[in-house]
Amino acid sequence: MAGDRTGQIRRGVVELAVLGLLAQGQRYGSQIVEELGARPALALTAGTVYPLLSRLLKGGLIDSTWQESPVGPPRKYYRLTPAGRAAEADLRAAWASVRDTLDDLLKEAR
């Protein structure tokens, strides 16, 4: 049951998680999947990450470039656009507000 609830919460913050990683610097798709996977509460599959990247590209929040890889074929790297930086800041502020409000509410419930 707890896993189902974590999944529901995770779906609400997926975009912020990806934008937050890209705010730290450019990354390629499987790198994003791996970095999120290292955080169990944010572990996402490639089937979730790649469609989100496509949507963010179409929305102008990120852009991409192909770069040679030191091992294997070229990789598609993603990075935030100025609009993406603004969206990440807005989502970060919204998340902080919701988190702080919920923390206060839950403290009152004890």
PDB file of C-alpha atoms in Angstrom:
ATOM      1  CA  MET A   1       0.000   0.000   0.000  1.00  0.00           C
ATOM      2  CA  ALA A   2       2.796   2.473   0.851  1.00  0.00           C
ATOM      3  CA  GLY A   3       4.418   1.813  -2.547  1.00  0.00           C
ATOM      4  CA  ASP A   4       1.195   2.735  -4.341  1.00  0.00           C
ATOM      5  CA  ARG A   5       0.979   5.996  -2.428  1.00  0.00           C
ATOM      6  CA  THR A   6       4.621   6.819  -3.091  1.00  0.00           C
ATOM      7  CA  GLY A   7       3.918   6.290  -6.787  1.00  0.00           C
ATOM      8  CA  GLN A   8       0.991   8.694  -6.664  1.00  0.00           C
ATOM      9  CA  ILE A   9       3.094  11.389  -5.007  1.00  0.00           C
ATOM     10  CA  ARG A  10       6.004  10.724  -7.364  1.00  0.00           C
ATOM     11  CA  ARG A  11       3.800  11.293 -10.430  1.00  0.00           C
ATOM     12  CA  GLY A  12       3.067  14.768  -9.116  1.00  0.00           C
ATOM     13  CA  VAL A  13       6.726  15.759  -8.851  1.00  0.00           C
ATOM     14  CA  VAL A  14       8.306  13.992 -11.828  1.00  0.00           C
ATOM     15  CA  GLU A  15       8.651  17.162 -13.891  1.00  0.00           C
ATOM     16  CA  LEU A  16      10.281  19.042 -11.016  1.00  0.00           C
ATOM     17  CA  ALA A  17      12.693  16.147 -10.409  1.00  0.00           C
ATOM     18  CA  VAL A  18      13.830  16.112 -14.048  1.00  0.00           C
ATOM     19  CA  LEU A  19      14.063  19.896 -14.297  1.00  0.00           C
ATOM     20  CA  GLY A  20      15.954  19.930 -10.992  1.00  0.00           C
ATOM     21  CA  LEU A  21      18.555  17.504 -12.333  1.00  0.00           C
ATOM     22  CA  LEU A  22      18.935  19.534 -15.516  1.00  0.00           C
ATOM     23  CA  ALA A  23      19.311  22.724 -13.447  1.00  0.00           C
ATOM     24  CA  GLN A  24      22.527  21.125 -12.155  1.00  0.00           C
ATOM     25  CA  GLY A  25      23.839  20.679 -15.689  1.00  0.00           C
ATOM     26  CA  GLN A  26      23.181  18.855 -18.944  1.00  0.00           C
ATOM     27  CA  ARG A  27      22.544  15.135 -18.898  1.00  0.00           C
ATOM     28  CA  TYR A  28      21.674  12.382 -21.355  1.00  0.00           C
ATOM     29  CA  GLY A  29      18.459  10.403 -21.033  1.00  0.00           C
ATOM     30  CA  SER A  30      19.693   7.182 -19.457  1.00  0.00           C
ATOM     31  CA  GLN A  31      21.799   9.246 -17.050  1.00  0.00           C
ATOM     32  CA  ILE A  32      18.604  10.947 -15.844  1.00  0.00           C
ATOM     33  CA  VAL A  33      16.940   7.548 -15.393  1.00  0.00           C
ATOM     34  CA  GLU A  34      19.974   6.262 -13.435  1.00  0.00           C
ATOM     35  CA  GLU A  35      20.252   9.327 -11.193  1.00  0.00           C
ATOM     36  CA  LEU A  36      16.571   9.229 -10.331  1.00  0.00           C
ATOM     37  CA  GLY A  37      16.834   5.469  -9.804  1.00  0.00           C
ATOM     38  CA  ALA A  38      19.517   6.057  -7.177  1.00  0.00           C
ATOM     39  CA  ARG A  39      16.780   7.770  -5.149  1.00  0.00           C
ATOM     40  CA  PRO A  40      14.148   5.079  -4.521  1.00  0.00           C
ATOM     41  CA  ALA A  41      11.306   7.529  -3.917  1.00  0.00           C
ATOM     42  CA  LEU A  42      12.001   9.075  -7.343  1.00  0.00           C
ATOM     43  CA  ALA A  43      12.918   5.937  -9.300  1.00  0.00           C
ATOM     44  CA  LEU A  44      11.369   6.238 -12.755  1.00  0.00           C
ATOM     45  CA  THR A  45      11.514   4.002 -15.782  1.00  0.00           C
ATOM     46  CA  ALA A  46      12.778   5.037 -19.188  1.00  0.00           C
ATOM     47  CA  GLY A  47       9.153   4.674 -20.312  1.00  0.00           C
ATOM     48  CA  THR A  48       8.281   7.585 -18.029  1.00  0.00           C
ATOM     49  CA  VAL A  49      11.376   9.757 -18.495  1.00  0.00           C
ATOM     50  CA  TYR A  50      11.641   9.798 -22.297  1.00  0.00           C
ATOM     51  CA  PRO A  51       8.037  10.865 -22.970  1.00  0.00           C
ATOM     52  CA  LEU A  52       8.480  13.591 -20.339  1.00  0.00           C
ATOM     53  CA  LEU A  53      11.688  14.769 -22.042  1.00  0.00           C
ATOM     54  CA  SER A  54       9.817  14.862 -25.347  1.00  0.00           C
ATOM     55  CA  ARG A  55       7.035  16.947 -23.788  1.00  0.00           C
ATOM     56  CA  LEU A  56       9.556  19.325 -22.196  1.00  0.00           C
ATOM     57  CA  LEU A  57      11.321  19.696 -25.566  1.00  0.00           C
ATOM     58  CA  LYS A  58       8.047  20.505 -27.326  1.00  0.00           C
ATOM     59  CA  GLY A  59       7.194  22.969 -24.559  1.00  0.00           C
ATOM     60  CA  GLY A  60      10.492  24.792 -25.002  1.00  0.00           C
ATOM     61  CA  LEU A  61      11.641  24.111 -21.440  1.00  0.00           C
ATOM     62  CA  ILE A  62      14.649  22.063 -22.529  1.00  0.00           C
ATOM     63  CA  ASP A  63      16.686  21.636 -25.665  1.00  0.00           C
ATOM     64  CA  SER A  64      18.973  18.868 -26.820  1.00  0.00           C
ATOM     65  CA  THR A  65      22.171  18.240 -28.724  1.00  0.00           C
ATOM     66  CA  TRP A  66      23.894  15.109 -29.913  1.00  0.00           C
ATOM     67  CA  GLN A  67      27.425  14.633 -28.574  1.00  0.00           C
ATOM     68  CA  GLU A  68      30.007  11.967 -29.149  1.00  0.00           C
ATOM     69  CA  SER A  69      30.308   9.444 -26.343  1.00  0.00           C
ATOM     70  CA  PRO A  70      33.654   8.201 -25.043  1.00  0.00           C
ATOM     71  CA  VAL A  71      32.095   4.717 -25.117  1.00  0.00           C
ATOM     72  CA  GLY A  72      29.581   3.719 -27.743  1.00  0.00           C
ATOM     73  CA  PRO A  73      27.361   5.747 -30.044  1.00  0.00           C
ATOM     74  CA  PRO A  74      26.628   9.494 -29.716  1.00  0.00           C
ATOM     75  CA  ARG A  75      24.299  10.529 -26.905  1.00  0.00           C
ATOM     76  CA  LYS A  76      21.473  13.030 -26.878  1.00  0.00           C
ATOM     77  CA  TYR A  77      22.122  15.540 -24.095  1.00  0.00           C
ATOM     78  CA  TYR A  78      19.381  17.683 -22.592  1.00  0.00           C
ATOM     79  CA  ARG A  79      19.717  21.072 -20.923  1.00  0.00           C
ATOM     80  CA  LEU A  80      17.389  23.746 -19.621  1.00  0.00           C
ATOM     81  CA  THR A  81      16.420  26.709 -21.753  1.00  0.00           C
ATOM     82  CA  PRO A  82      15.821  30.100 -20.109  1.00  0.00           C
ATOM     83  CA  ALA A  83      12.100  29.214 -20.025  1.00  0.00           C
ATOM     84  CA  GLY A  84      13.029  25.905 -18.388  1.00  0.00           C
ATOM     85  CA  ARG A  85      15.062  27.683 -15.714  1.00  0.00           C
ATOM     86  CA  ALA A  86      12.060  29.889 -14.961  1.00  0.00           C
ATOM     87  CA  ALA A  87       9.725  26.870 -14.862  1.00  0.00           C
ATOM     88  CA  GLU A  88      12.094  24.997 -12.541  1.00  0.00           C
ATOM     89  CA  ALA A  89      12.239  27.993 -10.192  1.00  0.00           C
ATOM     90  CA  ASP A  90       8.428  28.299 -10.224  1.00  0.00           C
ATOM     91  CA  LEU A  91       7.924  24.580  -9.572  1.00  0.00           C
ATOM     92  CA  ARG A  92      10.568  24.641  -6.834  1.00  0.00           C
ATOM     93  CA  ALA A  93       8.749  27.520  -5.093  1.00  0.00           C
ATOM     94  CA  ALA A  94       5.377  25.783  -5.462  1.00  0.00           C
ATOM     95  CA  TRP A  95       6.828  22.557  -4.063  1.00  0.00           C
ATOM     96  CA  ALA A  96       8.363  24.381  -1.087  1.00  0.00           C
ATOM     97  CA  SER A  97       5.032  26.028  -0.322  1.00  0.00           C
ATOM     98  CA  VAL A  98       3.102  22.751  -0.488  1.00  0.00           C
ATOM     99  CA  ARG A  99       5.781  20.884   1.497  1.00  0.00           C
ATOM    100  CA  ASP A 100       5.922  23.533   4.240  1.00  0.00           C
ATOM    101  CA  THR A 101       2.142  23.760   4.495  1.00  0.00           C
ATOM    102  CA  LEU A 102       1.762  19.990   4.667  1.00  0.00           C
ATOM    103  CA  ASP A 103       4.556  19.708   7.251  1.00  0.00           C
ATOM    104  CA  ASP A 104       2.746  22.281   9.415  1.00  0.00           C
ATOM    105  CA  LEU A 105      -0.563  20.482   9.014  1.00  0.00           C
ATOM    106  CA  LEU A 106       0.933  17.119   9.927  1.00  0.00           C
ATOM    107  CA  LYS A 107       2.649  18.590  13.003  1.00  0.00           C
ATOM    108  CA  GLU A 108      -0.705  19.930  14.165  1.00  0.00           C
ATOM    109  CA  ALA A 109      -2.258  16.482  13.743  1.00  0.00           C
ATOM    110  CA  ARG A 110       0.049  14.915  16.340  1.00  0.00           C
TER     111      ARG A 110
END
